[in-house]
Amino acid sequence: MITRLLGAAAMAAVVFATVPASAARMEGCSGSNLLKTETAVEAMPDGDAKWVAFKEMTDAQTALLDNKMGVCAVHLTKAMHVGMTK
């Protein structure tokens, strides 16, 4: 029983360690991508979607400054999707 729990915990640790890294490579969390997304968000009409996208952009910038590329990529992706869907 303990062996199975340890195995599951090890597998979860591997998954959580690799998913953010691959997300950073897919979206490319960089200053230029943040600028492109910010420009697109600024062009959006005022409303709830725009403010949600701005919050995601702020969170992405904070994560980039903290050198958390996976977290940055997640927030950048969310900001892009809010802009496309609403």
XYZ file of N, CA and C in Angstrom:
258
model
N 0.820 -1.185 0.000
C 0.000 0.000 0.000
C 0.870 1.256 0.000
N 1.842 1.298 0.883
C 2.743 2.452 0.957
C 3.546 2.577 -0.332
N 3.941 1.453 -0.907
C 4.710 1.480 -2.143
C 3.885 2.113 -3.266
N 2.614 1.789 -3.332
C 1.745 2.374 -4.346
C 1.575 3.875 -4.142
N 1.416 4.284 -2.899
C 1.287 5.716 -2.617
C 2.562 6.465 -2.975
N 3.706 5.887 -2.647
C 4.969 6.530 -3.003
C 5.146 6.589 -4.518
N 4.755 5.525 -5.201
C 4.829 5.514 -6.656
C 3.928 6.576 -7.279
N 2.727 6.711 -6.754
C 1.793 7.727 -7.258
C 2.308 9.129 -6.970
N 2.886 9.331 -5.793
C 3.453 10.636 -5.455
C 4.637 10.973 -6.361
N 5.463 9.986 -6.651
C 6.603 10.216 -7.547
C 6.128 10.562 -8.946
N 5.111 9.866 -9.417
C 4.574 10.139 -10.750
C 3.971 11.541 -10.807
N 3.243 11.921 -9.766
C 2.655 13.263 -9.724
C 3.743 14.335 -9.712
N 4.822 14.095 -8.991
C 5.923 15.057 -8.949
C 6.552 15.228 -10.323
N 6.706 14.141 -11.046
C 7.284 14.217 -12.393
C 6.349 14.987 -13.322
N 5.059 14.714 -13.247
C 4.094 15.394 -14.108
C 4.068 16.891 -13.811
N 3.998 17.255 -12.545
C 3.956 18.668 -12.192
C 5.256 19.383 -12.533
N 6.362 18.694 -12.524
C 7.639 19.323 -12.860
C 7.790 19.527 -14.352
N 7.220 18.666 -15.170
C 7.422 18.775 -16.611
C 6.349 19.563 -17.325
N 5.133 19.623 -16.821
C 4.061 20.329 -17.519
C 4.340 21.825 -17.626
N 4.704 22.549 -16.568
C 4.986 23.971 -16.740
C 6.155 24.241 -17.682
N 7.165 23.394 -17.668
C 8.300 23.600 -18.554
C 7.882 23.461 -20.009
N 7.046 22.495 -20.316
C 6.598 22.346 -21.692
C 5.658 23.475 -22.076
N 4.876 23.976 -21.141
C 3.991 25.099 -21.438
C 4.792 26.350 -21.768
N 5.917 26.550 -21.082
C 6.754 27.707 -21.367
C 7.327 27.618 -22.768
N 7.670 26.425 -23.213
C 8.210 26.269 -24.562
C 7.132 26.464 -25.613
N 5.907 26.038 -25.323
C 4.841 26.133 -26.323
C 4.462 27.590 -26.572
N 4.217 28.354 -25.559
C 3.772 29.730 -25.719
C 4.927 30.703 -25.807
N 6.076 30.359 -25.312
C 7.214 31.259 -25.360
C 6.997 32.474 -24.489
N 7.143 32.318 -23.222
C 6.953 33.418 -22.291
C 8.172 34.330 -22.357
N 8.043 35.387 -23.126
C 9.144 36.336 -23.286
C 8.572 37.745 -23.299
N 9.461 38.690 -23.216
C 9.030 40.081 -23.232
C 8.304 40.448 -24.512
N 8.760 39.912 -25.641
C 8.117 40.251 -26.914
C 6.713 39.658 -27.000
N 6.529 38.431 -26.512
C 5.187 37.840 -26.509
C 4.256 38.551 -25.534
N 4.798 38.984 -24.401
C 3.988 39.759 -23.467
C 3.554 41.068 -24.111
N 4.458 41.707 -24.847
C 4.137 42.970 -25.502
C 3.066 42.782 -26.577
N 3.182 41.726 -27.362
C 2.181 41.442 -28.397
C 0.809 41.205 -27.776
N 0.785 40.431 -26.709
C -0.490 40.133 -26.050
C -1.070 41.384 -25.410
N -0.209 42.181 -24.810
C -0.680 43.416 -24.177
C -1.262 44.373 -25.216
N -0.639 44.450 -26.374
C -1.150 45.295 -27.446
C -2.527 44.821 -27.904
N -2.689 43.510 -28.022
C -3.984 42.954 -28.419
C -5.043 43.212 -27.357
N -4.660 43.105 -26.091
C -5.616 43.329 -24.998
C -6.031 44.799 -24.954
N -5.096 45.703 -25.189
C -5.426 47.125 -25.177
C -6.406 47.480 -26.291
N -6.367 46.751 -27.391
C -7.256 47.012 -28.521
C -8.669 46.470 -28.289
N -8.843 45.652 -27.254
C -10.158 45.084 -26.960
C -11.111 46.178 -26.483
N -12.409 46.010 -26.748
C -13.377 46.972 -26.201
C -13.433 46.837 -24.674
N -13.737 47.959 -24.036
C -13.823 47.944 -22.575
C -14.908 46.973 -22.128
N -14.621 46.312 -21.013
C -15.585 45.368 -20.455
C -14.886 44.387 -19.546
N -15.667 43.425 -19.076
C -15.146 42.438 -18.138
C -14.002 41.620 -18.730
N -14.126 41.228 -19.986
C -13.090 40.402 -20.613
C -11.758 41.141 -20.662
N -11.811 42.432 -20.932
C -10.576 43.222 -21.008
C -9.889 43.266 -19.639
N -10.670 43.428 -18.584
C -10.070 43.531 -17.251
C -9.532 42.178 -16.785
N -10.195 41.102 -17.160
C -9.678 39.765 -16.838
C -8.360 39.536 -17.573
N -8.315 39.935 -18.842
C -7.087 39.777 -19.620
C -5.956 40.618 -19.032
N -6.258 41.841 -18.584
C -5.230 42.675 -17.952
C -4.703 42.039 -16.672
N -5.597 41.423 -15.891
C -5.153 40.753 -14.661
C -4.226 39.590 -15.002
N -4.581 38.819 -16.033
C -3.721 37.702 -16.449
C -2.367 38.225 -16.944
N -2.374 39.343 -17.639
C -1.110 39.932 -18.111
C -0.237 40.355 -16.927
N -0.860 40.949 -15.930
C -0.114 41.363 -14.733
C 0.482 40.152 -14.029
N -0.299 39.088 -13.911
C 0.196 37.868 -13.287
C 1.324 37.246 -14.105
N 1.217 37.312 -15.439
C 2.273 36.777 -16.305
C 3.563 37.573 -16.143
N 3.447 38.888 -16.072
C 4.639 39.726 -15.893
C 5.307 39.458 -14.551
N 4.506 39.300 -13.516
C 5.055 38.998 -12.194
C 5.786 37.654 -12.208
N 5.188 36.658 -12.844
C 5.817 35.336 -12.924
C 7.111 35.403 -13.732
N 7.124 36.182 -14.808
C 8.343 36.330 -15.610
C 9.455 36.965 -14.786
N 9.111 37.979 -14.012
C 10.110 38.627 -13.163
C 10.625 37.703 -12.065
N 9.755 36.790 -11.606
C 10.151 35.819 -10.584
C 10.826 34.596 -11.192
N 11.003 34.610 -12.525
C 11.659 33.519 -13.260
C 10.873 32.213 -13.164
N 9.553 32.323 -13.147
C 8.658 31.159 -13.130
C 8.018 31.063 -14.514
N 8.766 30.472 -15.440
C 8.362 30.480 -16.838
C 7.080 29.685 -17.087
N 6.891 28.584 -16.396
C 5.681 27.796 -16.577
C 4.445 28.560 -16.154
N 4.514 29.210 -15.007
C 3.394 30.004 -14.500
C 3.127 31.172 -15.442
N 4.191 31.794 -15.911
C 4.061 32.903 -16.854
C 3.343 32.459 -18.116
N 3.720 31.316 -18.647
C 3.102 30.806 -19.874
C 1.622 30.518 -19.670
N 1.264 30.001 -18.512
C -0.145 29.711 -18.228
C -0.950 31.005 -18.226
N -0.462 32.036 -17.537
C -1.184 33.302 -17.473
C -1.229 33.987 -18.839
N -0.156 33.892 -19.594
C -0.126 34.480 -20.925
C -1.141 33.790 -21.839
N -1.229 32.485 -21.742
C -2.204 31.738 -22.537
C -3.628 32.132 -22.155
N -3.879 32.257 -20.861
C -5.220 32.662 -20.410
C -5.574 34.050 -20.934
N -4.615 34.978 -20.905
C -4.861 36.332 -21.415
C -5.178 36.300 -22.897
N -4.477 35.477 -23.652
C -4.732 35.366 -25.080
C -6.117 34.770 -25.349
N -6.497 33.766 -24.595
C -7.781 33.103 -24.813
C -8.946 33.986 -24.416
N -8.791 34.775 -23.378
C -9.861 35.697 -22.990
C -10.073 36.703 -24.113
N -8.992 37.154 -24.706
C -9.097 38.114 -25.798
C -9.741 37.524 -27.037
N -9.552 36.247 -27.282
C -10.095 35.612 -28.477
C -11.562 35.202 -28.297
N -11.949 34.862 -27.074
C -13.292 34.316 -26.873
C -14.336 35.368 -26.555
N -13.940 36.497 -26.057
C -14.961 37.483 -25.631
C -14.850 38.744 -26.424
